[in-house]
Tab-separated table of C-alpha atoms and ligand atoms in Angstrom:
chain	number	residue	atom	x	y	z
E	1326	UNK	CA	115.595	111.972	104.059
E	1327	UNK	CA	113.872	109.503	101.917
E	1328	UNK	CA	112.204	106.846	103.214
E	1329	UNK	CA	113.258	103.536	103.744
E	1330	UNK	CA	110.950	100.761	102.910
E	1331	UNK	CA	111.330	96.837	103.404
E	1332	UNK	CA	108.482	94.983	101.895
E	1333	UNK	CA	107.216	91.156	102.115
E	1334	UNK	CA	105.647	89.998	98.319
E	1335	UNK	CA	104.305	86.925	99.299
E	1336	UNK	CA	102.541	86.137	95.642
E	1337	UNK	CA	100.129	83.627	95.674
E	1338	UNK	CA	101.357	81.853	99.043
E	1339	UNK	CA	100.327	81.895	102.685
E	1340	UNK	CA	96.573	81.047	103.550
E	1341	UNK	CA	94.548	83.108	106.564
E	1342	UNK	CA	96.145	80.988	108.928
E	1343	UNK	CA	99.501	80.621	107.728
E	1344	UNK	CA	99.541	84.362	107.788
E	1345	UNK	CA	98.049	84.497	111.239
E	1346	UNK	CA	101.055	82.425	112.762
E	1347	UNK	CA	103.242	84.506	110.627
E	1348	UNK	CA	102.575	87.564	111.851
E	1349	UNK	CA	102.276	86.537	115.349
E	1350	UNK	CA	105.904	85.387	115.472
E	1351	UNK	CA	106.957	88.214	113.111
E	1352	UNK	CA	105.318	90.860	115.310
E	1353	UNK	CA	107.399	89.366	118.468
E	1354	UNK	CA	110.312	89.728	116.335
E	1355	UNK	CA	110.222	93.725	115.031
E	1356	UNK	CA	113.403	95.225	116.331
E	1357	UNK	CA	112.797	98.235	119.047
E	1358	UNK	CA	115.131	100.386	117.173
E	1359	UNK	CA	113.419	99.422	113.719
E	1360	UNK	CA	113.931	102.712	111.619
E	1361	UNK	CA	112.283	101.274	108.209
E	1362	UNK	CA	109.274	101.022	107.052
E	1363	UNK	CA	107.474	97.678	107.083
E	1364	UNK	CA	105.174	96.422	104.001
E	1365	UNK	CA	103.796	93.005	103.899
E	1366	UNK	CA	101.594	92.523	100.644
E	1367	UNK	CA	100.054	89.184	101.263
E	1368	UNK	CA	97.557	87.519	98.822
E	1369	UNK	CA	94.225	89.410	98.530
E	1370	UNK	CA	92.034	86.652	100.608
E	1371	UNK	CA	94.663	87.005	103.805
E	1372	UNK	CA	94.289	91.329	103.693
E	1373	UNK	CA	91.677	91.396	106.268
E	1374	UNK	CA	92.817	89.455	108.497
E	1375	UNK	CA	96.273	90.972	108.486
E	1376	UNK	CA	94.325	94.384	108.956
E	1377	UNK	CA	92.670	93.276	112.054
E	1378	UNK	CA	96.006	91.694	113.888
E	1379	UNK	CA	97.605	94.923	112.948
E	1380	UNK	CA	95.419	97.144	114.259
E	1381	UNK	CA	94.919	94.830	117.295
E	1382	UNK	CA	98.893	95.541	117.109
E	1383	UNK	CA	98.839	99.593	116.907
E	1384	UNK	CA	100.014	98.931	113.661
E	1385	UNK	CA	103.401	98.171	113.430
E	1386	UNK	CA	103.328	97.453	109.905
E	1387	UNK	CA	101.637	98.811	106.848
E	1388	UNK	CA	99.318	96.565	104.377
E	1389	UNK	CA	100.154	96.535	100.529
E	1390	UNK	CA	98.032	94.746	97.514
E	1391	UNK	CA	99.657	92.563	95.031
E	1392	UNK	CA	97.490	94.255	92.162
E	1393	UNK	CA	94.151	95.888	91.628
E	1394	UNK	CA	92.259	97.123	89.037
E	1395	UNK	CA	91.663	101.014	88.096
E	1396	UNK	CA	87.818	101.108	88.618
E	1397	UNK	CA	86.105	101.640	91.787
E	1398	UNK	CA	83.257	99.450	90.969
E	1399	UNK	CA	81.496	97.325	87.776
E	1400	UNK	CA	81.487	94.377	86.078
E	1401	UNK	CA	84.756	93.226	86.320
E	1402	UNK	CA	85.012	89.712	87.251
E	1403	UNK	CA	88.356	88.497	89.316
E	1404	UNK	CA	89.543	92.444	89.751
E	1405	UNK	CA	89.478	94.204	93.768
E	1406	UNK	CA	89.152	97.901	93.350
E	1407	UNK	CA	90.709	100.704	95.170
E	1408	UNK	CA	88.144	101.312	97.622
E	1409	UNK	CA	87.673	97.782	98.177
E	1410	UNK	CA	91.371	97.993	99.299
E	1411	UNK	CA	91.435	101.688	101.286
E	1412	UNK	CA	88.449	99.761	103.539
E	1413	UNK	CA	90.952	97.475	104.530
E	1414	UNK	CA	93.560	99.586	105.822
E	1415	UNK	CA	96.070	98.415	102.676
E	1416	UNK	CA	98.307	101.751	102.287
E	1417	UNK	CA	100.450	100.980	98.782
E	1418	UNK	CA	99.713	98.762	95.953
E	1419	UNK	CA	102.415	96.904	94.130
E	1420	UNK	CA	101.421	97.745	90.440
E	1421	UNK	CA	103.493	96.212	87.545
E	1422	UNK	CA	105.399	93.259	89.005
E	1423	UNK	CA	107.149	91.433	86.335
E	1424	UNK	CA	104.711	88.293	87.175
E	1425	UNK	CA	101.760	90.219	86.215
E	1426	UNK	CA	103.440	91.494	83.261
E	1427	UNK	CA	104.645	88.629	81.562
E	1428	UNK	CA	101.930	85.604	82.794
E	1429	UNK	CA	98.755	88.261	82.783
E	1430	UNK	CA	99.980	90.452	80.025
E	1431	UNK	CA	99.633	93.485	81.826
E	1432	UNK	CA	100.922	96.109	79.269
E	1433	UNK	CA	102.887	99.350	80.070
E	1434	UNK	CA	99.461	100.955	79.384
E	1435	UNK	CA	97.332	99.356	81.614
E	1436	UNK	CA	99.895	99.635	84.652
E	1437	UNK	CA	99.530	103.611	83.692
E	1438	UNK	CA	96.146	103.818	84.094
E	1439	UNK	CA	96.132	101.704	87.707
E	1440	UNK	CA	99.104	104.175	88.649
E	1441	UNK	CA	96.437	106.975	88.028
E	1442	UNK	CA	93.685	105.131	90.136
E	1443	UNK	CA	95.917	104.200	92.918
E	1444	UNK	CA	97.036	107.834	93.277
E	1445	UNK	CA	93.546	109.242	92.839
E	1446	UNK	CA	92.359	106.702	95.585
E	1447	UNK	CA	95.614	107.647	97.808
E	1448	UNK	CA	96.984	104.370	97.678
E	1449	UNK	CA	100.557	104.716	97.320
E	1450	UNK	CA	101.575	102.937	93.943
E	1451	UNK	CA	104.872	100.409	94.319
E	1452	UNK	CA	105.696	100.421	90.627
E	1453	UNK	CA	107.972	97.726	89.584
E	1454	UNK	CA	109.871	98.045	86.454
E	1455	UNK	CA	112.605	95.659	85.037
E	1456	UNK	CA	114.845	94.020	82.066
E	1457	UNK	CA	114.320	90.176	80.630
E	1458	UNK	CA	117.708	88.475	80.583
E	1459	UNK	CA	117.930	88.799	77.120
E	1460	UNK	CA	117.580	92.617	77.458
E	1461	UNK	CA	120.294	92.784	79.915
E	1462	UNK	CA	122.649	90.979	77.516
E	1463	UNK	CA	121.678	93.506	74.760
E	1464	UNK	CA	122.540	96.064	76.739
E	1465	UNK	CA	119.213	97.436	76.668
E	1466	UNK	CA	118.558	97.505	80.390
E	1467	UNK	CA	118.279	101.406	80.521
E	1468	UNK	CA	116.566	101.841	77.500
E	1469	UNK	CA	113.316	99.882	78.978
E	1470	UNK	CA	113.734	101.297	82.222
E	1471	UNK	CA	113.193	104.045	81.128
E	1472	UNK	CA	110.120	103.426	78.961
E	1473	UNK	CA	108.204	101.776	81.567
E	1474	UNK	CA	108.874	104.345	83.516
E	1475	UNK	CA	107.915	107.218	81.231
E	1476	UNK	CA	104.688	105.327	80.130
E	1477	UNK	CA	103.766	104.507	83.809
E	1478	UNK	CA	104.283	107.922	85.188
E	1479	UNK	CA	103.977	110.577	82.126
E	1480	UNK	CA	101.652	113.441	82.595
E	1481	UNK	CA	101.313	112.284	86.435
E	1482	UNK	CA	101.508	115.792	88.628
E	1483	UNK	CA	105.287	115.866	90.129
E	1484	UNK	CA	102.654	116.673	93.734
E	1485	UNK	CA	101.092	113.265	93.537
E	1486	UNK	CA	104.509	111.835	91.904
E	1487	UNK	CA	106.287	112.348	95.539
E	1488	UNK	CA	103.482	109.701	96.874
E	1489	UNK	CA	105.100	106.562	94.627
E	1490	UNK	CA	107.375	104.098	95.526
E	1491	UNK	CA	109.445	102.202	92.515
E	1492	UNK	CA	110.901	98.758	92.639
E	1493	UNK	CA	113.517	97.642	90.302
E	1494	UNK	CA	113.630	93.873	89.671
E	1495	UNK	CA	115.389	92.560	87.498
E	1496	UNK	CA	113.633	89.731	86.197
E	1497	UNK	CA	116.685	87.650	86.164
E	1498	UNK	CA	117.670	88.260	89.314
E	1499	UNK	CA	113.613	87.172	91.341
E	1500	UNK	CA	113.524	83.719	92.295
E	1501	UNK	CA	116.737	83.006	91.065
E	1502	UNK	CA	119.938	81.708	93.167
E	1503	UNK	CA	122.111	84.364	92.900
E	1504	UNK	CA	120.936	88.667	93.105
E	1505	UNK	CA	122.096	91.186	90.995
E	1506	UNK	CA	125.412	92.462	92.400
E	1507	UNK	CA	125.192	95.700	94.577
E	1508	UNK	CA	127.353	98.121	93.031
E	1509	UNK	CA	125.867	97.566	89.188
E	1510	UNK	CA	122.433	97.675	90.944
E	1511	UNK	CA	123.135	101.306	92.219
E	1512	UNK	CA	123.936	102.331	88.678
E	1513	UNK	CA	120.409	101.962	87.664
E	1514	UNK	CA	119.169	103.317	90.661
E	1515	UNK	CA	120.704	106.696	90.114
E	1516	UNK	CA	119.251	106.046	86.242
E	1517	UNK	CA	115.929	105.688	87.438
E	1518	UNK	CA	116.605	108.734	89.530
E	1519	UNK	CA	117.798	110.776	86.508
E	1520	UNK	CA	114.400	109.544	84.710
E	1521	UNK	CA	112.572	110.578	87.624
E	1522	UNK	CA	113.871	114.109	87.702
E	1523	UNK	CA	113.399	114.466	83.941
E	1524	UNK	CA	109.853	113.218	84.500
E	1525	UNK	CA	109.229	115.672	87.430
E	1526	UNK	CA	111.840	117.743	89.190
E	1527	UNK	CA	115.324	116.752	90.922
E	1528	UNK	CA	113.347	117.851	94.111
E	1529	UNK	CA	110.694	115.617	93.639
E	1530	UNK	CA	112.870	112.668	92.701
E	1531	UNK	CA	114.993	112.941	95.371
E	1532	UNK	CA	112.196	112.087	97.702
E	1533	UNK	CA	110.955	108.852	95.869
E	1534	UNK	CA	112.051	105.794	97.290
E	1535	UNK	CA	113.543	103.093	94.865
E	1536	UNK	CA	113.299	99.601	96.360
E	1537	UNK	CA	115.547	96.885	94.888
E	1538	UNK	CA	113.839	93.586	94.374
E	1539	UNK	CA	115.234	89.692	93.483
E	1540	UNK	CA	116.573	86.874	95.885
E	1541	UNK	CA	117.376	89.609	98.614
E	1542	UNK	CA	117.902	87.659	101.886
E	1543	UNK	CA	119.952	88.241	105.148
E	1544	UNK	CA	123.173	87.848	103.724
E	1545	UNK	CA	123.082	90.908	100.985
E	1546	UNK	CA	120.046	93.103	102.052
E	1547	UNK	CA	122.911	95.027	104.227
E	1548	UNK	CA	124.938	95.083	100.914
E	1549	UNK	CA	121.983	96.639	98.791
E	1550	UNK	CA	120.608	98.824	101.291
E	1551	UNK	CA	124.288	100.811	102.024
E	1552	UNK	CA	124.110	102.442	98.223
E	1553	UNK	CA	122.827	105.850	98.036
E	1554	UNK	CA	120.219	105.237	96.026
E	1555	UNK	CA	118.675	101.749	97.288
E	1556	UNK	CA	116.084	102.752	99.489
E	1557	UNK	CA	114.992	99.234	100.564
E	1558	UNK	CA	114.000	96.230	99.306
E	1559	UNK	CA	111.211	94.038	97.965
E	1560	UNK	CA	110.954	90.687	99.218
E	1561	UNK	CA	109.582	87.344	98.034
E	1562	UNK	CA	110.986	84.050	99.218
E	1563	UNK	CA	112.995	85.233	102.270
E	1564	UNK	CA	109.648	86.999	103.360
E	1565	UNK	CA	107.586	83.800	103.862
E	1566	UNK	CA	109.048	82.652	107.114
E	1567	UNK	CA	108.802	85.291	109.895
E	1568	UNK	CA	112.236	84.618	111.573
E	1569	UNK	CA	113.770	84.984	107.919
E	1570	UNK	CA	111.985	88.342	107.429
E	1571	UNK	CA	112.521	89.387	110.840
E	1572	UNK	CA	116.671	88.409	110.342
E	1573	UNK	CA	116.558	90.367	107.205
E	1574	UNK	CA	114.660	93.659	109.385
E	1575	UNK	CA	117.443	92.877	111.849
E	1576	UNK	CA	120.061	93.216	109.226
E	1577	UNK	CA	119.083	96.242	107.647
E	1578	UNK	CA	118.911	98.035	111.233
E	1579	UNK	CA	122.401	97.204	112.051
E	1580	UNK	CA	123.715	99.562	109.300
E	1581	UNK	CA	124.648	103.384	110.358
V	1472	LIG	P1	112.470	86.728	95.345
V	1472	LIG	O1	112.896	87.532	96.563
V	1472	LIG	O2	111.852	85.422	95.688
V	1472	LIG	O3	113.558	86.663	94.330
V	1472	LIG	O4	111.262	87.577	94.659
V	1472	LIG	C1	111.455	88.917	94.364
V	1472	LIG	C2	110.166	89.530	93.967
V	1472	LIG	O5	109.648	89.252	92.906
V	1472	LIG	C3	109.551	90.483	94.901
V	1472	LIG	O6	108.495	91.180	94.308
């Protein structure tokens, strides 16, 4: 059984104490039954303190990064390394989001090589890949799928491979009103699957969960979550208001 992740993004909101109130009503919130997996990747100045309530919490959920860099240590003004985040507690790192990509010009490349840190720090890499608009209309959806994909993850040992999570986001579909519908979604799933295998093994594949990310909330994550190969979700506006994030964990449990 693969695991089933549902992960907060909150980008560059929530301050120390915003997230302190969040997770204290969040925490309240968690489900007894909860059978997923729980990610909140907050900004990088709220990580410790969300690493202290937690483990004043037993740790009911796990800490992701937005971003980091690939080396452990230098001159590298702005960047937080992997150690920097292992010291904290933070389990994955979301690596590629279309934001970083198209505002900070992170290249296919670059994500690669922070793929290859995160691993070799074990930090479990969330690797988002996903089409423009214009590359949807064109058709062209699987064709950069699966180059991000291949350039990301090529040459990466199918062993460490099992430890990454990928999130497809359409880049149409984050922030916008309306998600990408369910049943077109799980197409590409099973095509990032199919990449997967051919980048590692069907074995190997078949273990690695594929999140689906963009304007999930509590009235579709059911919806998204019941194809075979959505393994969970990735989270940005609903995720900023505990109750809302806490509805959305409710929702997902309620499926068999
Ligand atoms: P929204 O849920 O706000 O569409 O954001 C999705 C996203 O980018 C998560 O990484």
């Amino acid at each position: 059984m693969r695991k089933k992740i549902i992960a907060a993004n909150w980008k560059m909101y929530m301050t120390v104490t915003e997230t302190e109130n969040f997770y204290r009503a969040f925490a309240a919130e968690i489900p007894q039954n909860n059978r997923f997996e729980i990610l909140i990747a907050p900004p990088a100045t709220a990580l410790a303190k969300l690493s202290e309530l937690n483990a004043r919490a037993s740790q009911r959920i796990r800490l992701a990064a937005q971003n980091m860099f690939y080396e452990e240590s230098g001159a590298y003004t702005g960047e937080i390394s992997p150690t920097m985040l292992r010291e904290l507690f933070v389990r994955y790192v979301i690596l590629g989001h279309s934001e970083r990509r198209q505002i900070f010009g992170e290249s296919d490349a670059l994500v690669a090589r922070k793929v290859r840190a995160a691993l070799h720090y074990k930090l479990r890499p969330i690797l988002c890949v996903g089409e423009t608009r214009e590359q949807r209309e064109a058709g062209k959806e699987k064709e950069i799928l699966e180059r991000q994909l291949r350039v990301a993850l090529q040459g990466v040992e199918s062993s460490s491979l099992e430890s990454i999570v990928v999130a497809y986001e359409p880049i149409w579909a984050i922030g916008a009103e309306r998600s990408a519908v369910p049943e077109q979604t799980q197409q590409l799933h099973a095509f990032i699957r199919c990449v997967l295998t051919y980048l590692s093994n069907a074995a190997v594949a078949e273990k690695i969960p594929i999140q689906y990310g963009g304007s999930v909330n509590t009235g579709n994550v059911a919806e998204f979550l019941s194809q075979p190969d959505i393994d969970g979700a990735l989270i940005g506006r609903a995720s900023l208001e505990a109750r809302k994030f806490a509805d959305i964990i409710k929702a997902a449990n309620k499926l068999s």
